[in-house]
JSON list of C-alpha atoms in Angstrom, two decimals:
[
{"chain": "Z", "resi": 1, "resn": "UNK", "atom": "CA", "xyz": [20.09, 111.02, 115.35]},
{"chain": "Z", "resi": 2, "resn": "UNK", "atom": "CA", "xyz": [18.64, 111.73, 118.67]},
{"chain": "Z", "resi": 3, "resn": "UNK", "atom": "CA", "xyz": [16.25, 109.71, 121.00]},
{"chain": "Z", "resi": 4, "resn": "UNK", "atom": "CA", "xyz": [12.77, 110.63, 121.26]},
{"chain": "Z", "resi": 5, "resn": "UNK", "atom": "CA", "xyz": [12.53, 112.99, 124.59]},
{"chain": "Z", "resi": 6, "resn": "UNK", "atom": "CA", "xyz": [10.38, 111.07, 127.27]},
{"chain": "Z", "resi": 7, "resn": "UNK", "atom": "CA", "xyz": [6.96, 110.99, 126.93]},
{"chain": "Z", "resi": 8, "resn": "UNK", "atom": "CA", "xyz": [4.35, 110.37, 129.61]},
{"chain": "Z", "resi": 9, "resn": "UNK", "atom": "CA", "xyz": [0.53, 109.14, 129.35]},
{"chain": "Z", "resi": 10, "resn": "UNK", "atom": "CA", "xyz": [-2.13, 111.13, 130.84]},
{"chain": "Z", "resi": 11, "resn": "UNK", "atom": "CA", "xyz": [-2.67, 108.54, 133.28]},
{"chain": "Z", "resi": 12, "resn": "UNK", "atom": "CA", "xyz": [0.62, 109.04, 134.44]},
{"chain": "Z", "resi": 13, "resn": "UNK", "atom": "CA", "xyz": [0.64, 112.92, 134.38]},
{"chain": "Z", "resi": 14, "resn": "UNK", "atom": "CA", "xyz": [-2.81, 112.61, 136.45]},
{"chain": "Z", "resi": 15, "resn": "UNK", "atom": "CA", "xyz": [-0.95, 110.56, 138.95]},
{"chain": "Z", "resi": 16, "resn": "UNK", "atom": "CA", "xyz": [1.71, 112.97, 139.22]},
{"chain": "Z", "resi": 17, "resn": "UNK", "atom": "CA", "xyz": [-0.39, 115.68, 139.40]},
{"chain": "Z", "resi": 18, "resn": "UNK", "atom": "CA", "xyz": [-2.78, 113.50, 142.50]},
{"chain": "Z", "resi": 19, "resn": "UNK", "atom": "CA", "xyz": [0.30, 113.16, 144.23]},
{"chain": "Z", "resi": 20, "resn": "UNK", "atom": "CA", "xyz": [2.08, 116.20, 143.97]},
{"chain": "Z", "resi": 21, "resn": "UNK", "atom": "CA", "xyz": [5.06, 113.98, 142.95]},
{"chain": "Z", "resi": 22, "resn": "UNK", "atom": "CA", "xyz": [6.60, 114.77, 139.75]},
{"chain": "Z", "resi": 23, "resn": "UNK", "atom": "CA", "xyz": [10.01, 113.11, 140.78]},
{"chain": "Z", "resi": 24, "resn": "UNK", "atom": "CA", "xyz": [9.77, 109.99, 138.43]},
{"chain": "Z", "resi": 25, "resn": "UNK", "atom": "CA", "xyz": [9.28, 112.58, 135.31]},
{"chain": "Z", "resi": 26, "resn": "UNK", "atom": "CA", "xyz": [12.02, 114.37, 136.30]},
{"chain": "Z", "resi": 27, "resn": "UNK", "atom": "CA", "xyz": [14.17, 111.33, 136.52]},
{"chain": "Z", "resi": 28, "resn": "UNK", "atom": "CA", "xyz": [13.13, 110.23, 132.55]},
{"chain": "Z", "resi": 29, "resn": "UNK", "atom": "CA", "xyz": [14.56, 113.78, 131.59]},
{"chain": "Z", "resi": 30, "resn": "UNK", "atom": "CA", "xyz": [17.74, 113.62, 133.46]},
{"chain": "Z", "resi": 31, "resn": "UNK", "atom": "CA", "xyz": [18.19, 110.57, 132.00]},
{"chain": "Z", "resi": 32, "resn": "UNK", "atom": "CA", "xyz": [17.46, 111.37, 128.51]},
{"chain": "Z", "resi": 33, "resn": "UNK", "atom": "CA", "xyz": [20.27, 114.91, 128.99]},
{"chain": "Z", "resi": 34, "resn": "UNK", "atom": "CA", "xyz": [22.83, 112.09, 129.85]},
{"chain": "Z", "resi": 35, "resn": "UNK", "atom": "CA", "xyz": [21.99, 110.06, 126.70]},
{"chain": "Z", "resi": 36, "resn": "UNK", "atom": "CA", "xyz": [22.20, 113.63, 124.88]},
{"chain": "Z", "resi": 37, "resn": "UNK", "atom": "CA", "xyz": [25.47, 114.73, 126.29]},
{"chain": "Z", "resi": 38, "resn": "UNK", "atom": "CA", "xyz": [27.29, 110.98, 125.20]},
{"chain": "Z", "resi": 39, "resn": "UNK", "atom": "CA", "xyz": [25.61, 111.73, 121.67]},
{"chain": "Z", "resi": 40, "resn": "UNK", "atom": "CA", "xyz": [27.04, 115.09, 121.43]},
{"chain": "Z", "resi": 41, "resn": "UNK", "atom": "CA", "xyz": [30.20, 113.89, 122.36]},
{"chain": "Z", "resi": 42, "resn": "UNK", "atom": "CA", "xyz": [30.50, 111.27, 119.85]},
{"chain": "Z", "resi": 43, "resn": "UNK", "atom": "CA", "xyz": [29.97, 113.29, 116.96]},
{"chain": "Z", "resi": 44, "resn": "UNK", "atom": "CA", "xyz": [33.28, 113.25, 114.67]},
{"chain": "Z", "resi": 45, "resn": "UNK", "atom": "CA", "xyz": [34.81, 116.54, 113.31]},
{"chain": "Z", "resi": 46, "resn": "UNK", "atom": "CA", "xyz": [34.94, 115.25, 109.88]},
{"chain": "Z", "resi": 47, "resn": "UNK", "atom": "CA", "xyz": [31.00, 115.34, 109.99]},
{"chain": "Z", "resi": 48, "resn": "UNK", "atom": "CA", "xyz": [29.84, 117.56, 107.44]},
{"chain": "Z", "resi": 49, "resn": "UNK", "atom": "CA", "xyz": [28.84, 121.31, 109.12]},
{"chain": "Z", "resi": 50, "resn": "UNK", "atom": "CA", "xyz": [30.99, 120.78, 111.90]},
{"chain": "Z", "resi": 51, "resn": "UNK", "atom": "CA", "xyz": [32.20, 123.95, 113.07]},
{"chain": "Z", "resi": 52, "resn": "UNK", "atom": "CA", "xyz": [35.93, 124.33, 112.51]},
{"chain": "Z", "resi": 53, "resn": "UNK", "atom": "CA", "xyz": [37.44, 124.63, 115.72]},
{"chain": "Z", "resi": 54, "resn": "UNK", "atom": "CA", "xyz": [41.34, 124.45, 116.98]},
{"chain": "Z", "resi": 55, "resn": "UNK", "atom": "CA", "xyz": [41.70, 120.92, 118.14]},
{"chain": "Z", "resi": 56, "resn": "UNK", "atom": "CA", "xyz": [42.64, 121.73, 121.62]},
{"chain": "Z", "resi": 57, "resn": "UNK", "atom": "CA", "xyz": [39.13, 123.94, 121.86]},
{"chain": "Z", "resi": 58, "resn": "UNK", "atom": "CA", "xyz": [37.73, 120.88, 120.58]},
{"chain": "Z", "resi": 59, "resn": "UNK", "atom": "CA", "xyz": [39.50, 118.12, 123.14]},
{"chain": "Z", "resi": 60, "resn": "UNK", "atom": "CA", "xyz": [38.39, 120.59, 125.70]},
{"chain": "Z", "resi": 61, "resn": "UNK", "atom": "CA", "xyz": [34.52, 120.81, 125.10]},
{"chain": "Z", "resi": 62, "resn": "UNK", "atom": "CA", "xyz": [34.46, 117.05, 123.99]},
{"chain": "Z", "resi": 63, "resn": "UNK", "atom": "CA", "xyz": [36.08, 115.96, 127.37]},
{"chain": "Z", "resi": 64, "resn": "UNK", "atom": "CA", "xyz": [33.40, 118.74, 129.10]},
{"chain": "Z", "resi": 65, "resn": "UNK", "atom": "CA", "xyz": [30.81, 116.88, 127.62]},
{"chain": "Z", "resi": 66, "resn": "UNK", "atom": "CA", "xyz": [31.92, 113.40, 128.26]},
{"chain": "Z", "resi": 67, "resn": "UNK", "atom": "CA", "xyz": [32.42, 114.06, 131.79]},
{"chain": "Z", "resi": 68, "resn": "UNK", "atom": "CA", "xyz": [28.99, 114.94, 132.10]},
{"chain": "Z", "resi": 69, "resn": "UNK", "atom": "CA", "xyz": [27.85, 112.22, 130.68]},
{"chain": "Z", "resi": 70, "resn": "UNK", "atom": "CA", "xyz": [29.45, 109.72, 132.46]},
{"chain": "Z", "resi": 71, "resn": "UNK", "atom": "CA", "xyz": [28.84, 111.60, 135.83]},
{"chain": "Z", "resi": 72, "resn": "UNK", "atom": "CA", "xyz": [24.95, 111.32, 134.80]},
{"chain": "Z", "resi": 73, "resn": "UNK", "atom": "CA", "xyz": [25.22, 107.97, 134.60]},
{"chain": "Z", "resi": 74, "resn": "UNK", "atom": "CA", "xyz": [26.68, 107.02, 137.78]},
{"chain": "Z", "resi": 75, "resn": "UNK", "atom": "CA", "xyz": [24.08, 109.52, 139.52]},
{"chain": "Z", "resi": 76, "resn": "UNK", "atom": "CA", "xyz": [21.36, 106.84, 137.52]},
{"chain": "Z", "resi": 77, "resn": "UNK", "atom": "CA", "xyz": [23.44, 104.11, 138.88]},
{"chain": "Z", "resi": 78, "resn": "UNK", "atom": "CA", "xyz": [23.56, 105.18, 142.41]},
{"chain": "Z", "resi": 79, "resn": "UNK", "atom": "CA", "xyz": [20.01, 106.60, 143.08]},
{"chain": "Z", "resi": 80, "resn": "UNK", "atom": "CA", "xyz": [17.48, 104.80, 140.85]},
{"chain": "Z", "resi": 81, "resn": "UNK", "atom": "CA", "xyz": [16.21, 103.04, 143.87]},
{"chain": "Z", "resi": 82, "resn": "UNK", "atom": "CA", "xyz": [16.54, 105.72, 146.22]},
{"chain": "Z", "resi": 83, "resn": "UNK", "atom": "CA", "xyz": [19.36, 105.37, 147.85]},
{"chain": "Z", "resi": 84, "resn": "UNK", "atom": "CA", "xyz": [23.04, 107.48, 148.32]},
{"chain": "Z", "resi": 85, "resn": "UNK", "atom": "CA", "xyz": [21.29, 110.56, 148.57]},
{"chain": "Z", "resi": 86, "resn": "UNK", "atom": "CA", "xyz": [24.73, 112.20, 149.96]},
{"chain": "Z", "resi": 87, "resn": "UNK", "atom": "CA", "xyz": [26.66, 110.66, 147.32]},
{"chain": "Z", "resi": 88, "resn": "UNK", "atom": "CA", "xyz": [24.48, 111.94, 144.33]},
{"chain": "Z", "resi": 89, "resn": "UNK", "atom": "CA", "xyz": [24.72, 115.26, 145.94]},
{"chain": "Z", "resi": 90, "resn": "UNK", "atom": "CA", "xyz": [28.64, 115.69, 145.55]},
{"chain": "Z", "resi": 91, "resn": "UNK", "atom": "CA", "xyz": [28.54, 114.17, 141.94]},
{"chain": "Z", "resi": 92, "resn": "UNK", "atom": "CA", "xyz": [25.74, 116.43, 141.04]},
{"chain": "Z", "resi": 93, "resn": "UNK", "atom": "CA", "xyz": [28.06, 119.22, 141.93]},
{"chain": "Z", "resi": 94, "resn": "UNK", "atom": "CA", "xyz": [30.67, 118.52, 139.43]},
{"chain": "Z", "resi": 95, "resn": "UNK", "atom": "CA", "xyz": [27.98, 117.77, 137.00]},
{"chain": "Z", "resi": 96, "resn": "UNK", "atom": "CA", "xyz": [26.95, 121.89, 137.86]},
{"chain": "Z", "resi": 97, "resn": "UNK", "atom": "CA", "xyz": [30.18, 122.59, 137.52]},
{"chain": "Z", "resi": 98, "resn": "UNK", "atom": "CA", "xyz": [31.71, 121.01, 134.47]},
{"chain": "Z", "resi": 99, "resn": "UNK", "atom": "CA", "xyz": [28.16, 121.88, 132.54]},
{"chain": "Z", "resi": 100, "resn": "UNK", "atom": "CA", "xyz": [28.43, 125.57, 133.50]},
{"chain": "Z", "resi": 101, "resn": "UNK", "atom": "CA", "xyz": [32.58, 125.43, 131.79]},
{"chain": "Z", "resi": 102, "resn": "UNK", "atom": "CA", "xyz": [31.04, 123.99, 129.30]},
{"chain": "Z", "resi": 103, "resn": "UNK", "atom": "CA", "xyz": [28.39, 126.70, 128.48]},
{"chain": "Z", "resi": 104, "resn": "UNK", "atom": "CA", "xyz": [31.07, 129.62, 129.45]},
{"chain": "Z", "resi": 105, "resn": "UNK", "atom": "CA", "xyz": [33.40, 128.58, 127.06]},
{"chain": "Z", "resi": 106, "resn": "UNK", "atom": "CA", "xyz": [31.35, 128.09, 124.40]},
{"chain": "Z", "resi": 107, "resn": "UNK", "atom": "CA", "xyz": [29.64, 131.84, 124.95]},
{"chain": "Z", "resi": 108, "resn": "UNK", "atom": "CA", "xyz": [32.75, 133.44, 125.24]},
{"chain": "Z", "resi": 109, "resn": "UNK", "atom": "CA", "xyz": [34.07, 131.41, 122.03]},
{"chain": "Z", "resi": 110, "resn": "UNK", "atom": "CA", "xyz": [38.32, 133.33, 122.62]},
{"chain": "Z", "resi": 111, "resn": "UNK", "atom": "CA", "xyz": [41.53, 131.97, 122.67]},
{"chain": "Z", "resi": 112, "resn": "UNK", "atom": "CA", "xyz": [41.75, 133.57, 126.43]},
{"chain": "Z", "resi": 113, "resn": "UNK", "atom": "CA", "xyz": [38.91, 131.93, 127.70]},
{"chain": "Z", "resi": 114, "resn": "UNK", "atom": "CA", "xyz": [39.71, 128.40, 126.88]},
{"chain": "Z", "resi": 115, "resn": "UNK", "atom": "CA", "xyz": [43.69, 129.25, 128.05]},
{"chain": "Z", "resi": 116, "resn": "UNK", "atom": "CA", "xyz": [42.45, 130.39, 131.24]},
{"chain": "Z", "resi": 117, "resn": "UNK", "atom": "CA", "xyz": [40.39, 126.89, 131.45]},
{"chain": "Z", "resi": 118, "resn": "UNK", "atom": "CA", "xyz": [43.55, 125.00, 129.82]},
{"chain": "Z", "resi": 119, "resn": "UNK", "atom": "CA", "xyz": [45.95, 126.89, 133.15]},
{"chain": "Z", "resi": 120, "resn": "UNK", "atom": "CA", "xyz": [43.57, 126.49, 135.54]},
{"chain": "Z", "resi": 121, "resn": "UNK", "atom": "CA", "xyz": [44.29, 123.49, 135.42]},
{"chain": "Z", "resi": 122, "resn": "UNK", "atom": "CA", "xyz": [47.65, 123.23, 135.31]},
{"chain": "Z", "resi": 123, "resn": "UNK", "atom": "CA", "xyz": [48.82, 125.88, 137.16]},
{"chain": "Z", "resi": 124, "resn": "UNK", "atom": "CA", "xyz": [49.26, 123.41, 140.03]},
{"chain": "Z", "resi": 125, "resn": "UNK", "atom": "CA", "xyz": [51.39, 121.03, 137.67]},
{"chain": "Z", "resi": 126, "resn": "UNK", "atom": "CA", "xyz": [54.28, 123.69, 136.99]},
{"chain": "Z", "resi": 127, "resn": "UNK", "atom": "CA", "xyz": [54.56, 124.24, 140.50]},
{"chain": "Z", "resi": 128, "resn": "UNK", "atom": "CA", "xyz": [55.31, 120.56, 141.19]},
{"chain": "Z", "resi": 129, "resn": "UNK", "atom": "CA", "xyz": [57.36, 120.45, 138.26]},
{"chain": "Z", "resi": 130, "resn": "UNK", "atom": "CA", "xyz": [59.61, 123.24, 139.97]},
{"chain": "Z", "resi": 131, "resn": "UNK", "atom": "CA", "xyz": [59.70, 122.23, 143.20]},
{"chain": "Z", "resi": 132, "resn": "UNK", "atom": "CA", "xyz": [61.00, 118.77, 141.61]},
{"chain": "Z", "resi": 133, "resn": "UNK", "atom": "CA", "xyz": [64.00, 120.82, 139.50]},
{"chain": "Z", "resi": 134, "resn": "UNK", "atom": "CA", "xyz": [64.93, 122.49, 142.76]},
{"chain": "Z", "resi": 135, "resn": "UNK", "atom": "CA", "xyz": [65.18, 119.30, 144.44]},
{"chain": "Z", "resi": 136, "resn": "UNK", "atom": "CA", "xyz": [67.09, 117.45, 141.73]},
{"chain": "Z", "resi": 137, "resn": "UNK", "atom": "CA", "xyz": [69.13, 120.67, 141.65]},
{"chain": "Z", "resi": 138, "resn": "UNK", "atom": "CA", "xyz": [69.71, 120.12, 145.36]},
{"chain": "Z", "resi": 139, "resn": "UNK", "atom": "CA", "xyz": [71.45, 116.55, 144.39]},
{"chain": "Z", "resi": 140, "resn": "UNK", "atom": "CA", "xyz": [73.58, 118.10, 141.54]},
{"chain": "Z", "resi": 141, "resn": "UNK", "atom": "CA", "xyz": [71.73, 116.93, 138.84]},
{"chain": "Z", "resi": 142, "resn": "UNK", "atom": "CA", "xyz": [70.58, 113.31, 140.18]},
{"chain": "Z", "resi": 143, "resn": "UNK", "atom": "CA", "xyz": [67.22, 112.72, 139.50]},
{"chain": "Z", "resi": 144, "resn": "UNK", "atom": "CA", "xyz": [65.24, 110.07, 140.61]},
{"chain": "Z", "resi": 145, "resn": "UNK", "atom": "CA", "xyz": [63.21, 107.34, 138.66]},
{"chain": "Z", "resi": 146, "resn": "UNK", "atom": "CA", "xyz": [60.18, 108.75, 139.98]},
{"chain": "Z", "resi": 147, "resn": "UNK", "atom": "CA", "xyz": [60.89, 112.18, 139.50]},
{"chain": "Z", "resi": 148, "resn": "UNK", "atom": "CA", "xyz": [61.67, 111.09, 135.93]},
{"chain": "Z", "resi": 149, "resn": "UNK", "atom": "CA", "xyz": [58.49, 110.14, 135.49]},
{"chain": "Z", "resi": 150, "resn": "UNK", "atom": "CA", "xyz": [56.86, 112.78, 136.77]},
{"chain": "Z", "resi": 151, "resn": "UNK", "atom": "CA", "xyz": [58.95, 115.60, 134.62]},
{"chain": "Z", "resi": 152, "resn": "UNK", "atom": "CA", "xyz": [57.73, 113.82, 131.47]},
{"chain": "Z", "resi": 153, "resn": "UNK", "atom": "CA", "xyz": [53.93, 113.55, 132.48]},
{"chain": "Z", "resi": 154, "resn": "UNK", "atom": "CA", "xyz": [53.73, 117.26, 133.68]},
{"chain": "Z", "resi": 155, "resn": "UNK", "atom": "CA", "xyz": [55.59, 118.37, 130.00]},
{"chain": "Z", "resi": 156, "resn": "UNK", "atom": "CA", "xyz": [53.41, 115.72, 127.82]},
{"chain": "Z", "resi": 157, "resn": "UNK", "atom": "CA", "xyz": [50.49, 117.38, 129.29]},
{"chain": "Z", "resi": 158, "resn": "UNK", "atom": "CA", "xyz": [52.00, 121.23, 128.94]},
{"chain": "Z", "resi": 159, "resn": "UNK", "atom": "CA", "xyz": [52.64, 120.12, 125.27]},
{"chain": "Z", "resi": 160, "resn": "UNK", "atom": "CA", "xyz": [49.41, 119.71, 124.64]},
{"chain": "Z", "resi": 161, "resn": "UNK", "atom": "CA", "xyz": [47.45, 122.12, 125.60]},
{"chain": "Z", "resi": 162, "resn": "UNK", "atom": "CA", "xyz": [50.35, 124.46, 122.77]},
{"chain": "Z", "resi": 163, "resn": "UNK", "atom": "CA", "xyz": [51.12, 126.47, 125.76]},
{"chain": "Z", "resi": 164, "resn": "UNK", "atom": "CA", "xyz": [54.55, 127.40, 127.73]},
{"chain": "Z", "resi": 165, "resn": "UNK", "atom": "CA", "xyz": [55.13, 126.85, 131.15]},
{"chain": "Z", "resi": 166, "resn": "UNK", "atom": "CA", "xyz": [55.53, 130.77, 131.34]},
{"chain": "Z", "resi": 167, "resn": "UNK", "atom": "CA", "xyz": [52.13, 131.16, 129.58]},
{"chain": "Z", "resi": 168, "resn": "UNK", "atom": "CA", "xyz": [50.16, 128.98, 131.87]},
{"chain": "Z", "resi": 169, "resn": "UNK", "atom": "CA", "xyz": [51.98, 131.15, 135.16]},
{"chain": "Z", "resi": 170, "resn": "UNK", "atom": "CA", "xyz": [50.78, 134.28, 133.51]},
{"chain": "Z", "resi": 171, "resn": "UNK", "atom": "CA", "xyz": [46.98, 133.58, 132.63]},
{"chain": "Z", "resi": 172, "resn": "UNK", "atom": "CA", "xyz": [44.11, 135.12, 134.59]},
{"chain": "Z", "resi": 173, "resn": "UNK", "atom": "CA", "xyz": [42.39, 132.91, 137.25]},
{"chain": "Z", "resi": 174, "resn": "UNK", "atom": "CA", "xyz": [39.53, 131.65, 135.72]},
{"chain": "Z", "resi": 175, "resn": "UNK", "atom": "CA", "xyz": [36.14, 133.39, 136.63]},
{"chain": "Z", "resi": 176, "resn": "UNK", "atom": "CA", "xyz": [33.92, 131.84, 139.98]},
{"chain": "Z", "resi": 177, "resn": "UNK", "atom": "CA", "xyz": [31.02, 129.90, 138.76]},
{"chain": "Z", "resi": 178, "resn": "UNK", "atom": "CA", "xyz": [28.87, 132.32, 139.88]},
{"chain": "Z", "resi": 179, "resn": "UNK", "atom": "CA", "xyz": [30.48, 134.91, 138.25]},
{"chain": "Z", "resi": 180, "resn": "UNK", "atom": "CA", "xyz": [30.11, 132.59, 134.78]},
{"chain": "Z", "resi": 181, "resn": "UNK", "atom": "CA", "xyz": [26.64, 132.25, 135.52]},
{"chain": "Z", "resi": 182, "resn": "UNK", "atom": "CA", "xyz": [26.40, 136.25, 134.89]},
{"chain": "Z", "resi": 183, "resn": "UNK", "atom": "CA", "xyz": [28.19, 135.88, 131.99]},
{"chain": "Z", "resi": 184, "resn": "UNK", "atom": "CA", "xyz": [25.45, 133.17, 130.91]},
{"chain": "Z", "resi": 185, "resn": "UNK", "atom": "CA", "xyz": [23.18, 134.91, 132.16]},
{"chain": "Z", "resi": 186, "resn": "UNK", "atom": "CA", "xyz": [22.43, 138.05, 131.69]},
{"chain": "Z", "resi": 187, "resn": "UNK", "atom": "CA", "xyz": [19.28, 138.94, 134.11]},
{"chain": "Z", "resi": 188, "resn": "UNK", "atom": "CA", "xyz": [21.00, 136.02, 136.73]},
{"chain": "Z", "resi": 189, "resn": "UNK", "atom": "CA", "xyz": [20.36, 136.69, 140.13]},
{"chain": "Z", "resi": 190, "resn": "UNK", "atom": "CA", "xyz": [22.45, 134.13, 141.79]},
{"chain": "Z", "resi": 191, "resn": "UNK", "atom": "CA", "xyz": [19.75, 131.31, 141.78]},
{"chain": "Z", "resi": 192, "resn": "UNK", "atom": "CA", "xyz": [21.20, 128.83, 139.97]},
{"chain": "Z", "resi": 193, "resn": "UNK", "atom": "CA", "xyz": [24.27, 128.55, 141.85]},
{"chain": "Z", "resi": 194, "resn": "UNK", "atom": "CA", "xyz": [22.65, 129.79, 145.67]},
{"chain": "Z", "resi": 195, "resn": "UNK", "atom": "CA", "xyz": [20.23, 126.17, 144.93]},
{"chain": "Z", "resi": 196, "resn": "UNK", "atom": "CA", "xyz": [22.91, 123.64, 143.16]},
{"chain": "Z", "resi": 197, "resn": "UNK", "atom": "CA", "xyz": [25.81, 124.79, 144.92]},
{"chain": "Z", "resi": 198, "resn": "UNK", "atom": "CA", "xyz": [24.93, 126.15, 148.52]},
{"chain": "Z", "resi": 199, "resn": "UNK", "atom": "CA", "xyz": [22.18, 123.95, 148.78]},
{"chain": "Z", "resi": 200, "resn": "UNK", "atom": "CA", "xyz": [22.93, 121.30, 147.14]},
{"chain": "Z", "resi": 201, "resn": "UNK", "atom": "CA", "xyz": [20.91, 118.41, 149.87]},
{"chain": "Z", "resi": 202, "resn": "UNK", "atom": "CA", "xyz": [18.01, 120.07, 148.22]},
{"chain": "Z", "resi": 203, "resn": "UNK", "atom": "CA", "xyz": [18.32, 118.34, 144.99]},
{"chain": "Z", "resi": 204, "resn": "UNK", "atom": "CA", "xyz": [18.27, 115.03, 146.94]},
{"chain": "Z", "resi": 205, "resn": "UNK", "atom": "CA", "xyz": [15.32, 115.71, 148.48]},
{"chain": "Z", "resi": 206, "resn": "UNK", "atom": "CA", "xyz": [13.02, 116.64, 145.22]},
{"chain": "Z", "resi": 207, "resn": "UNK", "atom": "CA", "xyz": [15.30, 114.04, 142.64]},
{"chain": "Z", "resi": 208, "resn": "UNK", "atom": "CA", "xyz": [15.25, 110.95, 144.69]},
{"chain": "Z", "resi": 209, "resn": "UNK", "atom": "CA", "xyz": [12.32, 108.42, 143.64]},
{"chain": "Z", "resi": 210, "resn": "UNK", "atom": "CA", "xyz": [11.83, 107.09, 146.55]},
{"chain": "Z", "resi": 211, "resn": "UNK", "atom": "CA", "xyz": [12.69, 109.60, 148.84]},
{"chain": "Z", "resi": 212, "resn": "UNK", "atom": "CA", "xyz": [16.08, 108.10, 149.13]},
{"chain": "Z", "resi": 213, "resn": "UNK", "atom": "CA", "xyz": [17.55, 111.11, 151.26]},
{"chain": "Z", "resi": 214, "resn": "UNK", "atom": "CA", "xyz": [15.36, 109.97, 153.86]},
{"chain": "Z", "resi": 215, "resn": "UNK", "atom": "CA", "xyz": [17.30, 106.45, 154.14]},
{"chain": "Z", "resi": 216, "resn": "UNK", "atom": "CA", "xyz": [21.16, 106.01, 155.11]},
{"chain": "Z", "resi": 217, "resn": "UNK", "atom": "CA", "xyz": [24.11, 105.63, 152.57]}
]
């Protein structure tokens, strides 16, 4: 079901090894996660062994997964030939971000965990949805077509994740990433997120092929 990981002659390893450049290798492999992730992600839940999940656990990881995916590729997109070295550095950042949700929720495997994840997100959403009541209220009821529109999106999306408005107001923030990162790991010493997220230019400078970070966007 999966692709063969890349492989590399020894020519090619000698090279690498001559030059002290190992860039191009690393580029095969974070291609190949990408191609991984979308595989992952297209699995069905009426495969047999799936693990039996609540749907909305499910929707969550899946969309996880699929946003890493299709951040991957647009990071292949943008920097095969060197180039948008700044560019590939923000979208890498999600990528860190989304991936490490990902792993979090999966470890911690509770209804809390993924309804923290579920508010976080829509914490903001309730608050526009009152501040929209209050104004309606304001014109004795008159709402506007826009406003109409918005009230249904905002309760669609509260509908789905089987929560209440009152639920969502009274989850716990969701952990920092660093902080998941302990949770993940164990023995973590900050690493992780001190070189992907506070230095992210970094990754630029030892992903790019052709030294793209050197040339403008």
């Amino acid at each position: 079901m999966f692709p063969d990981p890349p492989s590399f002659t020894q020519t090619q390893l000698d090279e690498f090894t001559k030059s002290n450049d190992f860039r191009p290798m690393l580029f095969e492999w974070y291609k190949y996660v990408g191609r991984i992730c979308n595989i992952i992600a297209s699995i069905s839940e009426a495969s047999e062994d799936y693990k039996s999940i609540p749907e909305i656990h499910h929707a969550v990881l899946i969309g996880l997964l699929n946003r890493c995916s299709r951040l991957v590729l647009a990071n292949i997109a943008l920097s095969y030939k060197g180039l948008y070295g700044e560019t590939f550095q923000i979208i890498q950042r999600s990528i860190f971000e989304s991936s490490t949700k990902l792993i979090w929720l999966c470890i911690q495997n509770n209804n809390e965990s993924f309804n923290r994840y579920l508010a976080d997100g829509l914490k903001s959403d309730i608050e526009l949805l009152e501040y929209v009541n209050n104004n309606i209220q304001k014109r004795d009821g008159k709402v506007q077509v826009i406003e109409k529109q918005m009230i249904t999106s905002i309760n669609d999306v509260i509908e789905k994740t089987c929560l209440s408005a009152e639920e969502i107001k009274a989850c716990k923030k969701l952990p920092t990433l660093s902080d998941m990162l302990k949770d993940i790991e164990a023995n973590n010493d900050r690493l992780n997120y001190i070189v992907d997220q506070k230095m992210g230019s970094r990754v630029c400078e030892f992903f790019s092929v052709n030294s793209g970070c050197d040339k403008k966007d």
